[in-house]
Structures are given as C-alpha cells and as structure tokens.
C-alpha cells in the first residue's frame, strides 16, 4: 500500500488547465487532498491554498522548500474579505481605494481567524487583492481568501511564465492554472501599516512617491542603494550574477575580455556584446523579462552572468537580493 502511494506521488501528472475548466468541486477536491493550485497574477504566479486549511498551507512550505518563519500573503477577490482577516485602518482604506485591485500588499493587524502558519506567529497579516482577472476569478470561484507565495522553488527567481511553474512543480501537484506571461514581472510592493512611520518592506511597481501622494512621508525599509563601482553576487551559486556600474563604454570594454560569460541587459548593448540576452527597451520591459531571462541564463553553460545597473528601485532590489531571501 505504502509503495502504491509513493508511486502516485512520484508519477503525478501535472496539467496546465484553463480556469474555466476547473470546477469548484475539482478545486475543493484538490485542496482536500492537500495540493495547492498555482495561478497567474499581474506580478508573478502564486501558489494558492485556502487561508483556513493548515494541511495545504504546510504543503506549500514543503513543496517550495520555504522556511516556516517566512509569512504568506493572503489574497482576496473582494474588499469585504479583508475585514474577515485583518483590522482595516483609515489609511489602509485610503490605499485600498487608490491601488486595489493591484500590485500592492498591505501589512495590517490580523484577526483571530488567521492561522499562525500564515503569519509565522506574528500578530500582523499581509493582504493583497490582485488586479489579474484570472486570479480574482479563481478566488471568487473558491469563495474564500487564498494564501499564495510566489510559485517557485525557494532560491529560484519567481515564476512569470506558466512554464516556470511547470518546471518547478510538475510531478508534485495536479493542476496549474493557465495564464499569459505576467504583465509586471516582479512581486508586489509591500507596505507595513501597523506602525508609524509606515514602512516599505519590499519595493515594487507601486513606488514610494505613489504611496506618499496618499499618506505623506513613508519610510523605505528595503536597502537597495548601489554604491558607485560596486558589484553584487546573486541567485544561483553556479552562475554568479554581477552588476556592473559605469558608463556604457566602460561596460562594453569590460565585457570584451569575458569569454565564458553572458551579458543580460538593455537592448541598446546588443550590437556590442558577443554573448547577450536582451531584457528589452524600457524599465517596464526589463522588470517583466528579468526573471525569465535569469532562469534561461542560469541554464546556459557559462561561468558568470553580467548585467548593468538601472535607475529603478524595485528592479535593483530584485537583482541584489541575496539568494537566501529570494523565496
Ligand atoms: O506579487 C506578490 O506579492 C506575489 C503574488 C503571488 O501575489 N506573492 C509573493 O509572495 O511574492 P512571497 O511569499 O513570495 O513573498 C511574500 C513576502 C515575503 O517576503 C514575506 O516575508 C512578506 O511577504 N510577508 C508576508 N506576511 C508578512 C507580514 N505579516 N509581515 C511582514 N512581511 C510579510
Ligand atoms: Mg517569493
């Protein structure tokens, strides 16, 4: 019997399915069996589990290889759901009116209903209402809030294409909800509203000045300052990523001597690099394609990945993330 069960786990077929084909019964059964269901959002794909089912949430940590002390974001499809899980302040309402649904996560005081496994035992909870129609449609169909970390193995870049989710989890979950590559490409901005000064814990598409236009001064708690000339290692140890800071000419000259390396960056460098993968032409392009290109280049037979600095806080924050904190 044990062997039979083992065989099912090892050879589970993973199907990429349209939300329309995933009935409420199928969703319920999947969660009952302990499996989370990945779904697209406008930022990155999330790995969803019901906020009130501890067994499935535990499985999320196991499947990702995520440390239990890293709390999860609760995703809702309607504002009313937030009141079930958190104490909503006046300033939270101001931000919700301005930015929900969208790529913003609010940290608020939690209600009793929220399981400790979600908050890592804290008295606060992170909540987000995604803008993506499929994300909200999935939560609506299930009918209750879903916790969802990014749908990637710990230590890998977040998943921005459905194929990334498949690469990381095929064989261990039955369903992945289909979606186009995600529009924004980096995770939501997180702001802690539980104490003043309000603090940005993770920068994102919604920026400090957007929040300050609503609330007044907000503290940036994520350190993403790149000192001139500094270079930073990143993600996969087998493929260290270095960020070059200098003039375009200096970067091009530096790369001429690097035979076993690949350069990733702005399209403008393309004519000058022997081995390059373009991230596109605008900041939005670069954010949208960064994780995909990192996954691609990590699979190449090169010693090192090089890239360049740009003047965008959230983008630089992701490039500089220490491997351990990219979960
Ligand atoms: O865009 C996103 O936010 C994506 C999509 C799927 O919604 N989700 C995402 O989840 O990036 P995850 O688990 O990869 O990152 C959540 C971050 C973690 O850094 C965690 O520490 C922080 O949110 N977080 C969650 N609850 C928190 C809390 N109560 N207080 C402070 N930080 C919290
Ligand atoms: Mg993550």
Coordinates of C-alpha atoms and ligand atoms in Angstrom, one line a residue:
X1 CA 0.0 0.0 0.0
X2 CA 2.8 2.3 1.0
X3 CA 4.6 1.6 -2.2
X4 CA 1.5 2.3 -4.3
X5 CA 1.0 5.7 -2.5
X6 CA 4.7 6.5 -3.2
X7 CA 4.2 5.7 -6.9
X8 CA 1.3 8.1 -7.1
X9 CA 3.4 10.9 -5.5
X10 CA 6.3 10.4 -7.8
X11 CA 4.4 10.0 -11.1
X12 CA 1.6 12.5 -10.6
X13 CA 0.6 14.1 -13.8
X14 CA 0.6 17.8 -13.8
X15 CA -1.9 19.5 -16.1
X16 CA -1.9 23.1 -17.2
X17 CA -5.6 24.0 -17.2
X18 CA -7.8 27.0 -18.0
X19 CA -9.6 28.4 -15.1
X20 CA -12.9 27.8 -16.9
X21 CA -12.2 24.1 -16.9
X22 CA -11.5 24.0 -13.2
X23 CA -14.8 23.5 -11.4
X24 CA -15.5 24.4 -7.8
X25 CA -15.7 20.6 -7.0
X26 CA -12.3 20.0 -8.6
X27 CA -10.8 22.9 -6.6
X28 CA -12.3 21.6 -3.4
X29 CA -11.1 18.0 -4.0
X30 CA -7.6 19.2 -4.9
X31 CA -7.3 21.2 -1.7
X32 CA -8.8 18.3 0.3
X33 CA -6.1 16.1 -1.0
X34 CA -3.5 18.6 0.3
X35 CA -2.4 20.1 -3.0
X36 CA -2.0 23.8 -3.6
X37 CA -3.0 25.2 -7.0
X38 CA -0.8 27.8 -8.8
X39 CA -2.5 30.7 -10.6
X40 CA -1.4 33.8 -12.6
X41 CA -1.4 37.3 -11.1
X42 CA -0.3 40.5 -12.7
X43 CA 3.0 40.4 -10.7
X44 CA 4.1 36.8 -10.7
X45 CA 2.4 33.4 -10.4
X46 CA 1.2 32.4 -7.0
X47 CA 0.9 29.0 -5.3
X48 CA -2.6 29.1 -3.8
X49 CA -4.0 27.4 -0.8
X50 CA -7.2 28.1 1.3
X51 CA -6.4 30.5 4.2
X52 CA -8.2 28.2 6.6
X53 CA -6.7 24.8 5.6
X54 CA -3.5 24.2 7.5
X55 CA -2.6 20.9 5.8
X56 CA -2.4 22.5 2.3
X57 CA -0.5 25.5 3.6
X58 CA 2.0 23.2 5.3
X59 CA 2.4 21.5 1.9
X60 CA 3.2 24.9 0.3
X61 CA 6.2 25.3 2.6
X62 CA 7.3 21.7 1.8
X63 CA 6.9 21.9 -1.9
X64 CA 8.8 25.2 -2.2
X65 CA 11.4 24.3 0.4
X66 CA 10.5 27.5 2.1
X67 CA 11.5 28.3 5.7
X68 CA 8.4 28.2 8.0
X69 CA 9.4 31.6 9.5
X70 CA 8.6 33.4 6.3
X71 CA 4.9 34.5 6.4
X72 CA 2.5 34.3 3.5
X73 CA 0.3 36.9 1.7
X74 CA -3.5 36.4 1.9
X75 CA -5.1 37.1 -1.5
X76 CA -8.7 38.3 -1.7
X77 CA -11.1 38.9 -4.6
X78 CA -13.3 41.5 -2.8
X79 CA -12.6 44.1 -0.2
X80 CA -15.1 42.6 2.3
X81 CA -12.9 39.5 2.6
X82 CA -10.1 41.7 4.1
X83 CA -12.3 42.6 7.0
X84 CA -12.6 38.8 7.9
X85 CA -8.8 38.6 8.3
X86 CA -7.5 42.0 9.3
X87 CA -8.3 45.2 11.2
X88 CA -8.6 47.8 8.5
X89 CA -7.4 51.3 9.4
X90 CA -8.4 54.6 7.8
X91 CA -5.1 54.8 6.0
X92 CA -5.5 51.2 4.7
X93 CA -8.9 52.2 3.2
X94 CA -7.2 55.2 1.5
X95 CA -4.6 52.9 -0.1
X96 CA -7.2 50.3 -1.0
X97 CA -9.3 52.9 -2.7
X98 CA -6.3 54.1 -4.7
X99 CA -4.5 50.8 -5.5
X100 CA -6.8 47.8 -5.1
X101 CA -7.1 45.7 -7.1
X102 CA -3.4 45.9 -8.0
X103 CA 0.3 45.1 -7.2
X104 CA 0.2 46.3 -3.6
X105 CA 0.3 44.3 -0.4
X106 CA -0.7 45.8 3.0
X107 CA 0.6 44.5 6.3
X108 CA -2.2 45.0 8.9
X109 CA -3.1 43.8 12.4
X110 CA -4.5 40.3 12.0
X111 CA -7.8 38.9 13.3
X112 CA -8.0 35.7 15.4
X113 CA -9.2 33.7 12.4
X114 CA -5.8 33.9 10.7
X115 CA -3.7 30.8 11.3
X116 CA -0.2 31.1 12.9
X117 CA 1.3 29.2 10.0
X118 CA 0.3 32.1 7.6
X119 CA 1.8 34.8 9.7
X120 CA 4.8 32.9 11.2
X121 CA 3.2 33.6 14.6
X122 CA 3.2 37.4 14.2
X123 CA 0.2 39.5 15.1
X124 CA 0.1 41.0 11.6
X125 CA -1.1 39.7 8.3
X126 CA -0.2 40.7 4.7
X127 CA -3.2 41.2 2.3
X128 CA -3.4 41.8 -1.4
X129 CA -6.2 42.0 -4.0
X130 CA -4.7 41.1 -7.3
X131 CA -5.7 43.0 -10.5
X132 CA -5.5 39.9 -12.6
X133 CA -8.9 38.7 -13.7
X134 CA -7.9 35.0 -13.5
X135 CA -6.5 35.4 -10.0
X136 CA -9.7 37.1 -8.8
X137 CA -11.9 34.7 -10.7
X138 CA -10.1 31.8 -9.0
X139 CA -10.6 33.2 -5.5
X140 CA -14.2 34.0 -6.3
X141 CA -14.9 30.5 -7.5
X142 CA -13.3 29.0 -4.4
X143 CA -15.2 31.5 -2.3
X144 CA -12.6 32.3 0.4
X145 CA -9.3 34.1 0.6
X146 CA -6.2 32.1 -0.6
X147 CA -2.7 32.4 0.7
X148 CA -0.2 32.4 -2.0
X149 CA 3.6 32.7 -2.1
X150 CA 5.3 33.1 -5.4
X151 CA 5.0 29.8 -7.3
X152 CA 8.8 29.0 -7.5
X153 CA 11.1 26.7 -5.6
X154 CA 12.9 28.7 -2.9
X155 CA 16.1 30.2 -4.2
X156 CA 14.9 30.4 -7.8
X157 CA 13.5 33.5 -9.4
X158 CA 9.7 33.9 -9.1
X159 CA 7.7 32.4 -11.9
X160 CA 6.5 34.8 -14.6
X161 CA 5.6 32.2 -17.2
X162 CA 3.4 29.2 -16.7
X163 CA 6.3 27.1 -17.9
X164 CA 8.4 28.3 -14.9
X165 CA 5.7 26.9 -12.6
X166 CA 5.6 23.7 -14.5
X167 CA 9.4 23.4 -14.4
X168 CA 9.5 23.8 -10.6
X169 CA 6.4 21.8 -9.6
X170 CA 5.5 19.2 -12.3
X171 CA 5.1 15.8 -10.8
X172 CA 4.2 17.1 -7.4
X173 CA 0.9 18.9 -8.0
X174 CA -2.1 18.0 -10.2
X175 CA -3.1 21.4 -11.7
X176 CA -1.6 24.7 -12.8
X177 CA -4.0 27.4 -13.9
X178 CA -3.1 28.7 -17.3
X179 CA -2.2 32.3 -18.0
X180 CA -0.1 34.6 -20.2
X181 CA 3.3 35.7 -19.0
X182 CA 2.7 38.1 -16.2
X183 CA 2.5 41.8 -17.1
X184 CA 4.5 43.3 -14.3
X185 CA 7.1 40.6 -13.7
X186 CA 8.2 41.4 -10.1
X187 CA 6.4 40.8 -6.9
X188 CA 4.0 43.3 -5.3
X189 CA 5.1 46.4 -3.2
X190 CA 4.7 45.6 0.5
X191 CA 3.9 48.4 2.9
X192 CA 3.6 47.9 6.7
X193 CA 0.8 50.0 8.1
X194 CA 0.9 48.6 11.6
X195 CA 3.2 51.2 13.0
X196 CA 4.5 54.7 12.1
X197 CA 6.4 55.6 10.1
X198 CA 4.7 53.4 7.6
X199 CA 7.5 51.3 6.0
X200 CA 8.0 49.8 2.6
X201 CA 9.2 46.3 3.2
X202 CA 9.6 45.4 -0.4
X203 CA 9.6 47.9 -3.3
X204 CA 7.6 47.2 -6.4
X205 CA 5.7 48.6 -9.3
X206 CA 3.8 50.9 -7.0
X207 CA 6.5 53.2 -5.8
X208 CA 7.3 55.3 -2.7
X209 CA 6.1 58.5 -4.3
X210 CA 2.8 56.8 -5.2
X211 CA 2.2 55.9 -1.6
X212 CA 3.4 59.3 -0.3
X213 CA 0.9 61.1 -2.5
X214 CA -1.8 59.4 -0.5
X215 CA -0.3 59.1 3.0
X216 CA 2.5 61.6 3.4
X217 CA 6.1 60.5 4.2
X218 CA 6.7 56.8 4.1
X219 CA 10.0 55.1 5.2
X220 CA 11.8 52.9 2.7
X221 CA 12.9 49.9 4.7
X222 CA 14.4 48.0 1.8
X223 CA 18.0 48.9 1.2
X224 CA 18.7 49.0 -2.5
X225 CA 21.3 51.6 -2.8
X226 CA 24.1 50.7 -5.1
X227 CA 27.4 52.5 -4.3
X228 CA 29.3 53.5 -7.5
X229 CA 31.5 50.8 -8.8
X230 CA 30.1 48.1 -6.5
X231 CA 29.3 44.7 -7.8
X232 CA 27.0 42.2 -6.2
X233 CA 26.7 38.4 -6.4
X234 CA 23.3 36.9 -6.7
X235 CA 20.9 33.9 -7.0
X236 CA 22.4 30.6 -8.2
X237 CA 25.9 29.9 -6.9
X238 CA 26.9 28.1 -10.0
X239 CA 26.2 31.2 -12.0
X240 CA 27.1 34.2 -10.0
X241 CA 25.5 37.4 -11.3
X242 CA 27.5 40.6 -11.2
X243 CA 26.0 44.1 -11.6
X244 CA 28.3 46.5 -13.5
X245 CA 28.1 50.2 -12.7
X246 CA 29.8 52.5 -15.1
X247 CA 29.4 54.2 -18.5
X248 CA 28.1 52.2 -21.4
X249 CA 31.6 52.4 -23.0
X250 CA 33.2 51.1 -19.8
X251 CA 30.7 48.2 -19.6
X252 CA 31.3 47.3 -23.3
X253 CA 35.0 47.4 -22.8
X254 CA 34.9 45.3 -19.7
X255 CA 32.7 42.6 -21.4
X256 CA 35.2 42.3 -24.3
X257 CA 37.5 40.3 -22.1
X258 CA 34.8 37.9 -20.8
X259 CA 34.7 34.9 -22.9
X260 CA 32.8 32.5 -20.8
X261 CA 30.1 34.9 -19.6
X262 CA 26.8 36.1 -20.8
X263 CA 25.6 39.7 -20.5
X264 CA 21.9 40.5 -19.9
X265 CA 20.6 44.0 -20.1
X266 CA 19.1 46.8 -22.1
X267 CA 18.6 46.2 -25.8
X268 CA 21.0 49.1 -26.6
X269 CA 24.0 46.9 -25.7
X270 CA 23.0 44.2 -28.3
X271 CA 25.3 45.3 -31.2
X272 CA 28.4 45.4 -28.9
X273 CA 28.2 42.2 -27.0
X274 CA 29.5 38.8 -28.1
X275 CA 27.0 36.8 -26.0
X276 CA 24.0 38.7 -24.7
X277 CA 20.3 38.2 -23.9
X278 CA 18.2 41.4 -24.1
X279 CA 15.8 42.4 -21.4
X280 CA 14.1 44.9 -23.7
X281 CA 14.0 48.6 -24.1
X282 CA 12.0 50.2 -21.2
X283 CA 12.1 49.8 -17.4
X284 CA 8.8 48.0 -17.6
X285 CA 10.2 45.6 -20.2
X286 CA 13.2 44.9 -18.0
X287 CA 11.1 44.2 -15.0
X288 CA 8.8 42.0 -17.0
X289 CA 11.5 39.9 -18.5
X290 CA 14.1 39.8 -15.7
X291 CA 13.1 36.5 -14.0
X292 CA 12.5 34.7 -17.3
X293 CA 16.0 35.7 -18.6
X294 CA 17.6 34.8 -15.3
X295 CA 16.1 31.4 -15.5
X296 CA 17.2 31.0 -19.1
X297 CA 20.8 32.2 -18.5
X298 CA 21.1 30.1 -15.3
X299 CA 20.6 27.1 -17.6
X300 CA 23.4 28.1 -20.0
X301 CA 26.9 26.8 -20.0
X302 CA 28.6 30.0 -18.9
X303 CA 30.7 30.8 -15.8
X304 CA 29.2 34.1 -15.0
X305 CA 26.2 36.4 -15.8
X306 CA 26.8 40.1 -16.0
X307 CA 24.3 42.9 -16.1
X308 CA 24.2 46.7 -15.5
X309 CA 22.6 49.0 -13.0
X310 CA 19.5 50.9 -13.9
X311 CA 17.8 53.7 -12.0
X312 CA 14.8 51.8 -10.8
X313 CA 14.5 50.9 -7.1
X314 CA 12.3 47.8 -7.3
X315 CA 14.3 46.3 -10.2
X316 CA 17.6 46.9 -8.5
X317 CA 16.2 45.4 -5.2
X318 CA 15.5 42.1 -7.0
X319 CA 18.8 42.0 -8.8
X320 CA 20.6 42.5 -5.5
X321 CA 18.6 40.0 -3.5
X322 CA 20.6 37.6 -1.5
X323 CA 19.9 34.1 -2.7
X324 CA 18.5 33.0 0.7
X325 CA 15.9 35.8 0.8
X326 CA 14.6 35.1 -2.7
X327 CA 11.8 32.8 -1.8
Ligands
LIG1 O1 3.3 39.8 -6.0 C1 3.3 39.1 -5.0 O2 3.2 39.6 -3.8 C2 3.3 37.6 -5.2 C3 2.0 37.2 -5.8 C4 1.8 35.7 -6.0 O3 0.9 37.8 -5.2 N1 3.5 36.9 -3.9 C5 4.7 36.9 -3.3 O4 4.7 36.1 -2.2 O5 5.7 37.5 -3.7 P1 6.0 35.6 -1.4 O6 5.5 34.7 -0.4 O7 7.0 35.1 -2.4 O8 6.5 36.9 -0.7 C6 5.8 37.5 0.3 C7 6.6 38.4 1.2 C8 7.6 37.7 2.0 O9 8.8 38.4 1.8 C9 7.1 37.8 3.4 O10 8.2 37.8 4.3 C10 6.3 39.0 3.4 O11 5.7 39.0 2.1 N2 5.2 39.0 4.4 C11 4.1 38.2 4.4 N3 3.4 38.4 5.6 C12 4.1 39.4 6.2 C13 3.8 40.0 7.5 N4 2.8 39.7 8.3 N5 4.7 41.0 7.9 C14 5.8 41.3 7.1 N6 6.0 40.7 5.9 C15 5.2 39.8 5.5
LIG2 MG1 8.7 34.6 -3.3

